[in-house]
Every structure is written in C-alpha cells, then in structure tokens.
Amino acid sequence: SQQGEEDPQALSIQEGENATMNCSYKTSINNLQWYRQNSGRGLVHLILIRSNEREKHSGRLRVTLDTSKKSSSLLITASRAADTASYFCATAAHPGTYKYIFGTGTRLKVLA
Amino acid sequence: EAGVAQSPRYKIIEKRQSVAFWCNPISGHATLYWYQQILGQGPKLLIQFQNNGVVDDSQLPKDRFSAERLKGVDSTLKIQPAKLEDSAVYLCASSSLRSGPRSYNEQFFGPGTRLTVL
C-alpha cells in the first residue's frame, strides 16, 4: 500500500514561478526523502529530511517536515522547463530497515 | 562512477509467457531493491536484498514472481507466468548502507524495464 500521498496530483506553472507540492503520510517515520522522475527514466534522489529536522535547503529546493501533521512540502523556486517531471516522497518507517514506501507522486509541468 | 544498469529496457510478451529482468547495482552497494511501478503510480517495493539475503519480500507475488541475487552482486527478477496486470516498469535500485542512530540511505535507481503483457 502507498504510505504517502502527494498533493496536487498534477501542477502546471510558468517558468520562473515557484512550485509547491505536498506529501502526507500515515505512520511515524524515521526520515523522508524526495525523488524526481523524468518521463521514462529512473528516479533521482533530491533531498532527505530526518524526523528531528523541520526544514532543509538544497539549491532551489526547500523541504519542510511537520511530524505533528504527518506532512512534508517540497518547494522549487524559480522553476525551469527542465524541472518538468514527477516528484515522489518516500518515507522510512523503521530505522535500520531501509525500507522506503513511495507516495503517488505529483506531475509537474513547467511551461516555457 | 557507473550507475545501476538494467536490461532489457523494453519487453513485450504474451500473457502466460515467462520473462526475466537483470540488474547490476553500483559496485560496493550492499542493498538492492526491485520495485514495480504501474503507470500513474509510485514505485511499489517487491523485494529487498542485503548482500545475497532477502530482507523483505512481503509484497512479492510469490506464486509467479521470483528473484535472486547470487554472490551479492547482480540480481534477476522473473515472472512466470505473466498476467496482463503485470504490465509496468520494473525498477532496480541499490544503496550503500550507513548504519547507526542517524541511519538513512539514498537509493540510486536504474532506468527501468518497461514490460507490456498482451
């Protein structure tokens, strides 16, 4: 079963705008990761945030985590056409098992 | 550093036929995962190996799916016999474990094998 659910399912924005996508999960987690998947390709790791962290930055990416609400958000600032992809959150429930459960994904389209 | 390799990239078979997928993980990565990704959904873990031992195969349909990782390196995933609902992309990923209280792992994914069952 899917642990996380991304919201929105699809998002279309203009180049230069910011894109925000959300992930909600059901059980307590050890950490949460965000991945990007370009059409027809494998997934690429973007950023990891641990359960004791509230916010992390990596380049144009900002991730927040609210464990009380069991939710995370991914913000992509100043989006580019190359950011067009599907974005997935993946949660690890049990420390040490390295088993990740992926969400349903947000399909982002950035229009040039 | 070479990435995760998978073959074939595409496969079309008739239902009830057999098919096998191959994965070569990043050198030195102890953990290997096989995922099934149905169109429009997120990847679903089928099986997780650590070295050549199975860590989790709770979502592997064992009546038709099998996987092995001989010598703790390459892995094969087999479907026999295939059903229409097996049409999906099969992704292989590997990771290098970092154990301890701050344990986490980043998974490196291969390009996947797109299976179409007719």
Short mmCIF file of C-alpha atoms in Angstrom, two decimals:
data_model
loop_
_atom_site.label_atom_id
_atom_site.label_comp_id
_atom_site.label_asym_id
_atom_site.label_seq_id
_atom_site.Cartn_x
_atom_site.Cartn_y
_atom_site.Cartn_z
CA SER A 1 0.00 0.00 0.00
CA GLN A 2 1.09 3.59 -0.57
CA GLN A 3 2.24 5.32 2.59
CA GLY A 4 2.37 8.82 1.21
CA GLU A 5 0.03 10.80 -0.92
CA GLU A 6 1.22 13.81 -2.84
CA ASP A 7 -0.92 16.82 -3.45
CA PRO A 8 -1.67 18.10 -6.01
CA GLN A 9 -1.63 15.13 -8.40
CA ALA A 10 -0.71 17.48 -11.23
CA LEU A 11 0.62 21.03 -11.36
CA SER A 12 1.24 23.32 -14.30
CA ILE A 13 3.13 26.60 -13.88
CA GLN A 14 5.05 29.15 -15.92
CA GLU A 15 8.82 29.19 -16.00
CA GLY A 16 10.17 31.39 -13.20
CA GLU A 17 7.29 30.71 -10.84
CA ASN A 18 7.59 28.67 -7.66
CA ALA A 19 6.16 25.17 -7.40
CA THR A 20 4.93 23.69 -4.15
CA MET A 21 3.91 20.09 -3.69
CA ASN A 22 2.84 18.35 -0.52
CA CYS A 23 3.17 14.86 0.87
CA SER A 24 1.06 13.36 3.63
CA TYR A 25 1.88 10.07 5.28
CA LYS A 26 0.19 7.78 7.74
CA THR A 27 2.63 6.33 10.25
CA SER A 28 5.54 7.66 12.25
CA ILE A 29 8.71 7.98 10.23
CA ASN A 30 12.44 8.00 10.70
CA ASN A 31 13.13 10.14 7.66
CA LEU A 32 11.52 11.31 4.44
CA GLN A 33 13.08 11.67 1.01
CA TRP A 34 12.01 13.41 -2.18
CA TYR A 35 12.76 11.94 -5.60
CA ARG A 36 12.31 13.23 -9.15
CA GLN A 37 11.41 11.06 -12.12
CA ASN A 38 11.69 12.34 -15.65
CA SER A 39 9.42 10.73 -18.21
CA GLY A 40 10.53 7.20 -18.99
CA ARG A 41 13.51 7.35 -16.67
CA GLY A 42 14.52 6.09 -13.24
CA LEU A 43 14.15 8.10 -10.06
CA VAL A 44 16.77 10.57 -8.86
CA HIS A 45 17.25 11.40 -5.19
CA LEU A 46 16.75 15.10 -4.42
CA ILE A 47 16.86 15.61 -0.68
CA LEU A 48 16.42 13.83 2.64
CA ILE A 49 14.98 15.25 5.83
CA ARG A 50 15.15 13.45 9.15
CA SER A 51 12.30 13.29 11.63
CA ASN A 52 14.06 15.70 14.02
CA GLU A 53 14.53 18.33 11.31
CA ARG A 54 11.96 20.91 10.29
CA GLU A 55 13.47 22.43 7.16
CA LYS A 56 16.26 21.75 4.68
CA HIS A 57 17.58 23.56 1.64
CA SER A 58 19.43 22.35 -1.40
CA GLY A 59 19.94 24.84 -4.20
CA ARG A 60 16.49 25.86 -5.44
CA LEU A 61 14.81 23.21 -3.30
CA ARG A 62 13.33 23.74 0.13
CA VAL A 63 11.78 20.91 2.09
CA THR A 64 9.77 21.22 5.28
CA LEU A 65 8.57 18.50 7.60
CA ASP A 66 5.77 18.70 10.15
CA THR A 67 5.69 15.43 12.06
CA SER A 68 2.69 16.52 14.12
CA LYS A 69 0.66 16.80 10.92
CA LYS A 70 2.46 13.92 9.23
CA SER A 71 3.19 16.06 6.21
CA SER A 72 6.05 17.44 4.17
CA SER A 73 6.29 20.00 1.42
CA LEU A 74 8.74 20.48 -1.42
CA LEU A 75 9.22 23.98 -2.82
CA ILE A 76 11.05 24.53 -6.09
CA THR A 77 11.88 28.20 -6.56
CA ALA A 78 12.36 29.94 -9.90
CA SER A 79 11.24 26.88 -11.82
CA ARG A 80 12.71 25.95 -15.18
CA ALA A 81 11.38 23.87 -18.06
CA ALA A 82 13.91 21.20 -17.08
CA ASP A 83 12.08 20.79 -13.75
CA THR A 84 9.20 19.17 -15.63
CA ALA A 85 8.95 15.72 -14.05
CA SER A 86 7.07 13.68 -11.48
CA TYR A 87 8.02 14.17 -7.86
CA PHE A 88 7.65 11.48 -5.19
CA CYS A 89 8.07 11.45 -1.46
CA ALA A 90 9.37 8.28 0.16
CA THR A 91 9.13 7.51 3.84
CA ALA A 92 11.14 5.16 6.01
CA ALA A 93 9.08 3.98 8.93
CA HIS A 94 11.56 1.87 10.77
CA PRO A 95 15.13 2.96 11.43
CA GLY A 96 17.63 0.46 10.19
CA THR A 97 15.39 -1.49 7.82
CA TYR A 98 15.99 0.86 4.89
CA LYS A 99 12.56 0.03 3.52
CA TYR A 100 11.02 3.04 1.82
CA ILE A 101 7.42 3.44 0.79
CA PHE A 102 6.73 5.83 -2.06
CA GLY A 103 3.79 8.14 -2.48
CA THR A 104 1.60 8.55 -5.51
CA GLY A 105 3.53 11.45 -7.00
CA THR A 106 2.93 14.98 -8.29
CA ARG A 107 3.31 15.56 -12.02
CA LEU A 108 4.85 18.99 -12.52
CA LYS A 109 4.83 20.73 -15.88
CA VAL A 110 6.79 23.95 -16.28
CA LEU A 111 5.82 25.93 -19.34
CA ALA A 112 8.50 27.95 -21.13
CA GLU B 1 31.05 6.00 -11.00
CA ALA B 2 28.84 3.81 -13.17
CA GLY B 3 25.15 3.82 -12.31
CA VAL B 4 22.69 0.99 -11.85
CA ALA B 5 22.34 -0.99 -15.06
CA GLN B 6 19.21 -2.81 -16.13
CA SER B 7 18.30 -4.90 -19.14
CA PRO B 8 16.35 -5.18 -21.23
CA ARG B 9 14.91 -1.65 -21.41
CA TYR B 10 11.71 -2.84 -23.06
CA LYS B 11 9.94 -6.18 -23.27
CA ILE B 12 6.67 -7.20 -24.86
CA ILE B 13 5.28 -10.66 -24.15
CA GLU B 14 2.02 -12.57 -24.36
CA LYS B 15 0.17 -13.42 -21.17
CA ARG B 16 1.21 -16.72 -19.60
CA GLN B 17 4.71 -16.37 -21.03
CA SER B 18 7.80 -16.01 -18.84
CA VAL B 19 10.15 -13.05 -18.62
CA ALA B 20 13.32 -12.19 -16.74
CA PHE B 21 14.93 -8.87 -15.89
CA TRP B 22 18.53 -8.27 -14.96
CA CYS B 23 20.07 -5.67 -12.68
CA ASN B 24 23.69 -4.76 -11.98
CA PRO B 25 23.92 -2.42 -8.98
CA ILE B 26 26.57 0.17 -8.24
CA SER B 27 29.79 -1.51 -7.22
CA GLY B 28 30.02 -2.00 -3.49
CA HIS B 29 26.35 -1.37 -2.76
CA ALA B 30 25.12 -3.99 -0.34
CA THR B 31 21.40 -3.34 -0.65
CA LEU B 32 19.41 -3.98 -3.80
CA TYR B 33 15.73 -3.30 -4.39
CA TRP B 34 13.23 -4.28 -7.06
CA TYR B 35 10.20 -2.04 -7.50
CA GLN B 36 7.12 -2.31 -9.68
CA GLN B 37 5.75 0.99 -10.98
CA ILE B 38 2.37 0.87 -12.66
CA LEU B 39 1.56 3.81 -14.92
CA GLY B 40 0.46 6.83 -12.90
CA GLN B 41 1.50 5.38 -9.55
CA GLY B 42 4.53 5.48 -7.31
CA PRO B 43 7.03 2.63 -7.15
CA LYS B 44 5.97 -0.34 -5.04
CA LEU B 45 8.68 -2.38 -3.35
CA LEU B 46 8.68 -6.00 -4.45
CA ILE B 47 11.81 -7.31 -2.78
CA GLN B 48 14.83 -6.00 -0.89
CA PHE B 49 18.16 -7.81 -0.66
CA GLN B 50 21.06 -7.10 1.64
CA ASN B 51 24.07 -8.77 0.09
CA ASN B 52 22.55 -12.06 -1.14
CA GLY B 53 19.94 -12.40 1.61
CA VAL B 54 16.30 -11.34 1.38
CA VAL B 55 15.35 -8.58 3.84
CA ASP B 56 11.77 -8.01 2.74
CA ASP B 57 9.63 -9.75 0.13
CA SER B 58 6.25 -9.20 1.73
CA GLN B 59 4.78 -7.63 -1.42
CA LEU B 60 6.24 -10.07 -3.92
CA PRO B 61 3.54 -12.26 -5.53
CA LYS B 62 5.44 -15.43 -4.85
CA ASP B 63 3.15 -17.66 -6.91
CA ARG B 64 4.50 -16.05 -10.07
CA PHE B 65 7.41 -13.77 -9.17
CA SER B 66 10.85 -14.86 -8.06
CA ALA B 67 14.12 -13.03 -7.55
CA GLU B 68 17.64 -13.95 -6.69
CA ARG B 69 20.88 -12.18 -6.04
CA LEU B 70 23.70 -14.63 -6.40
CA LYS B 71 27.05 -13.69 -4.87
CA GLY B 72 25.51 -10.48 -3.56
CA VAL B 73 26.02 -8.55 -6.78
CA ASP B 74 23.79 -8.92 -9.85
CA SER B 75 20.14 -9.77 -9.47
CA THR B 76 17.42 -11.23 -11.66
CA LEU B 77 13.67 -10.87 -11.31
CA LYS B 78 11.48 -13.42 -13.04
CA ILE B 79 7.77 -13.57 -13.77
CA GLN B 80 6.26 -16.92 -14.67
CA PRO B 81 3.56 -16.92 -15.95
CA ALA B 82 2.88 -13.26 -16.72
CA LYS B 83 -0.57 -11.70 -16.39
CA LEU B 84 -1.97 -8.59 -18.05
CA GLU B 85 -1.78 -6.69 -14.74
CA ASP B 86 1.99 -7.23 -14.63
CA SER B 87 2.39 -4.55 -17.30
CA ALA B 88 4.53 -1.95 -15.57
CA VAL B 89 8.02 -0.52 -15.30
CA TYR B 90 10.31 -2.63 -13.14
CA LEU B 91 12.91 -0.54 -11.38
CA CYS B 92 16.06 -1.74 -9.73
CA ALA B 93 17.79 0.39 -7.11
CA SER B 94 20.83 -0.02 -4.93
CA SER B 95 22.15 1.72 -1.86
CA SER B 96 25.15 1.79 0.38
CA LEU B 97 24.05 1.38 3.96
CA ARG B 98 25.00 3.88 6.61
CA SER B 99 24.06 2.26 9.87
CA GLY B 100 23.67 3.86 13.27
CA PRO B 101 21.23 6.15 15.07
CA ARG B 102 21.31 8.59 12.17
CA SER B 103 20.93 5.82 9.64
CA TYR B 104 19.48 6.58 6.29
CA ASN B 105 20.13 5.51 2.75
CA GLU B 106 19.93 7.16 -0.63
CA GLN B 107 18.75 4.85 -3.32
CA PHE B 108 20.23 5.00 -6.80
CA PHE B 109 17.82 3.86 -9.48
CA GLY B 110 18.40 2.23 -12.82
CA PRO B 111 16.46 3.32 -15.94
CA GLY B 112 13.93 0.52 -15.52
CA THR B 113 12.48 -2.16 -17.77
CA ARG B 114 9.12 -1.38 -19.33
CA LEU B 115 7.09 -4.61 -19.57
CA THR B 116 3.99 -4.87 -21.71
CA VAL B 117 1.90 -8.02 -21.38
CA LEU B 118 -0.55 -8.58 -24.24
#
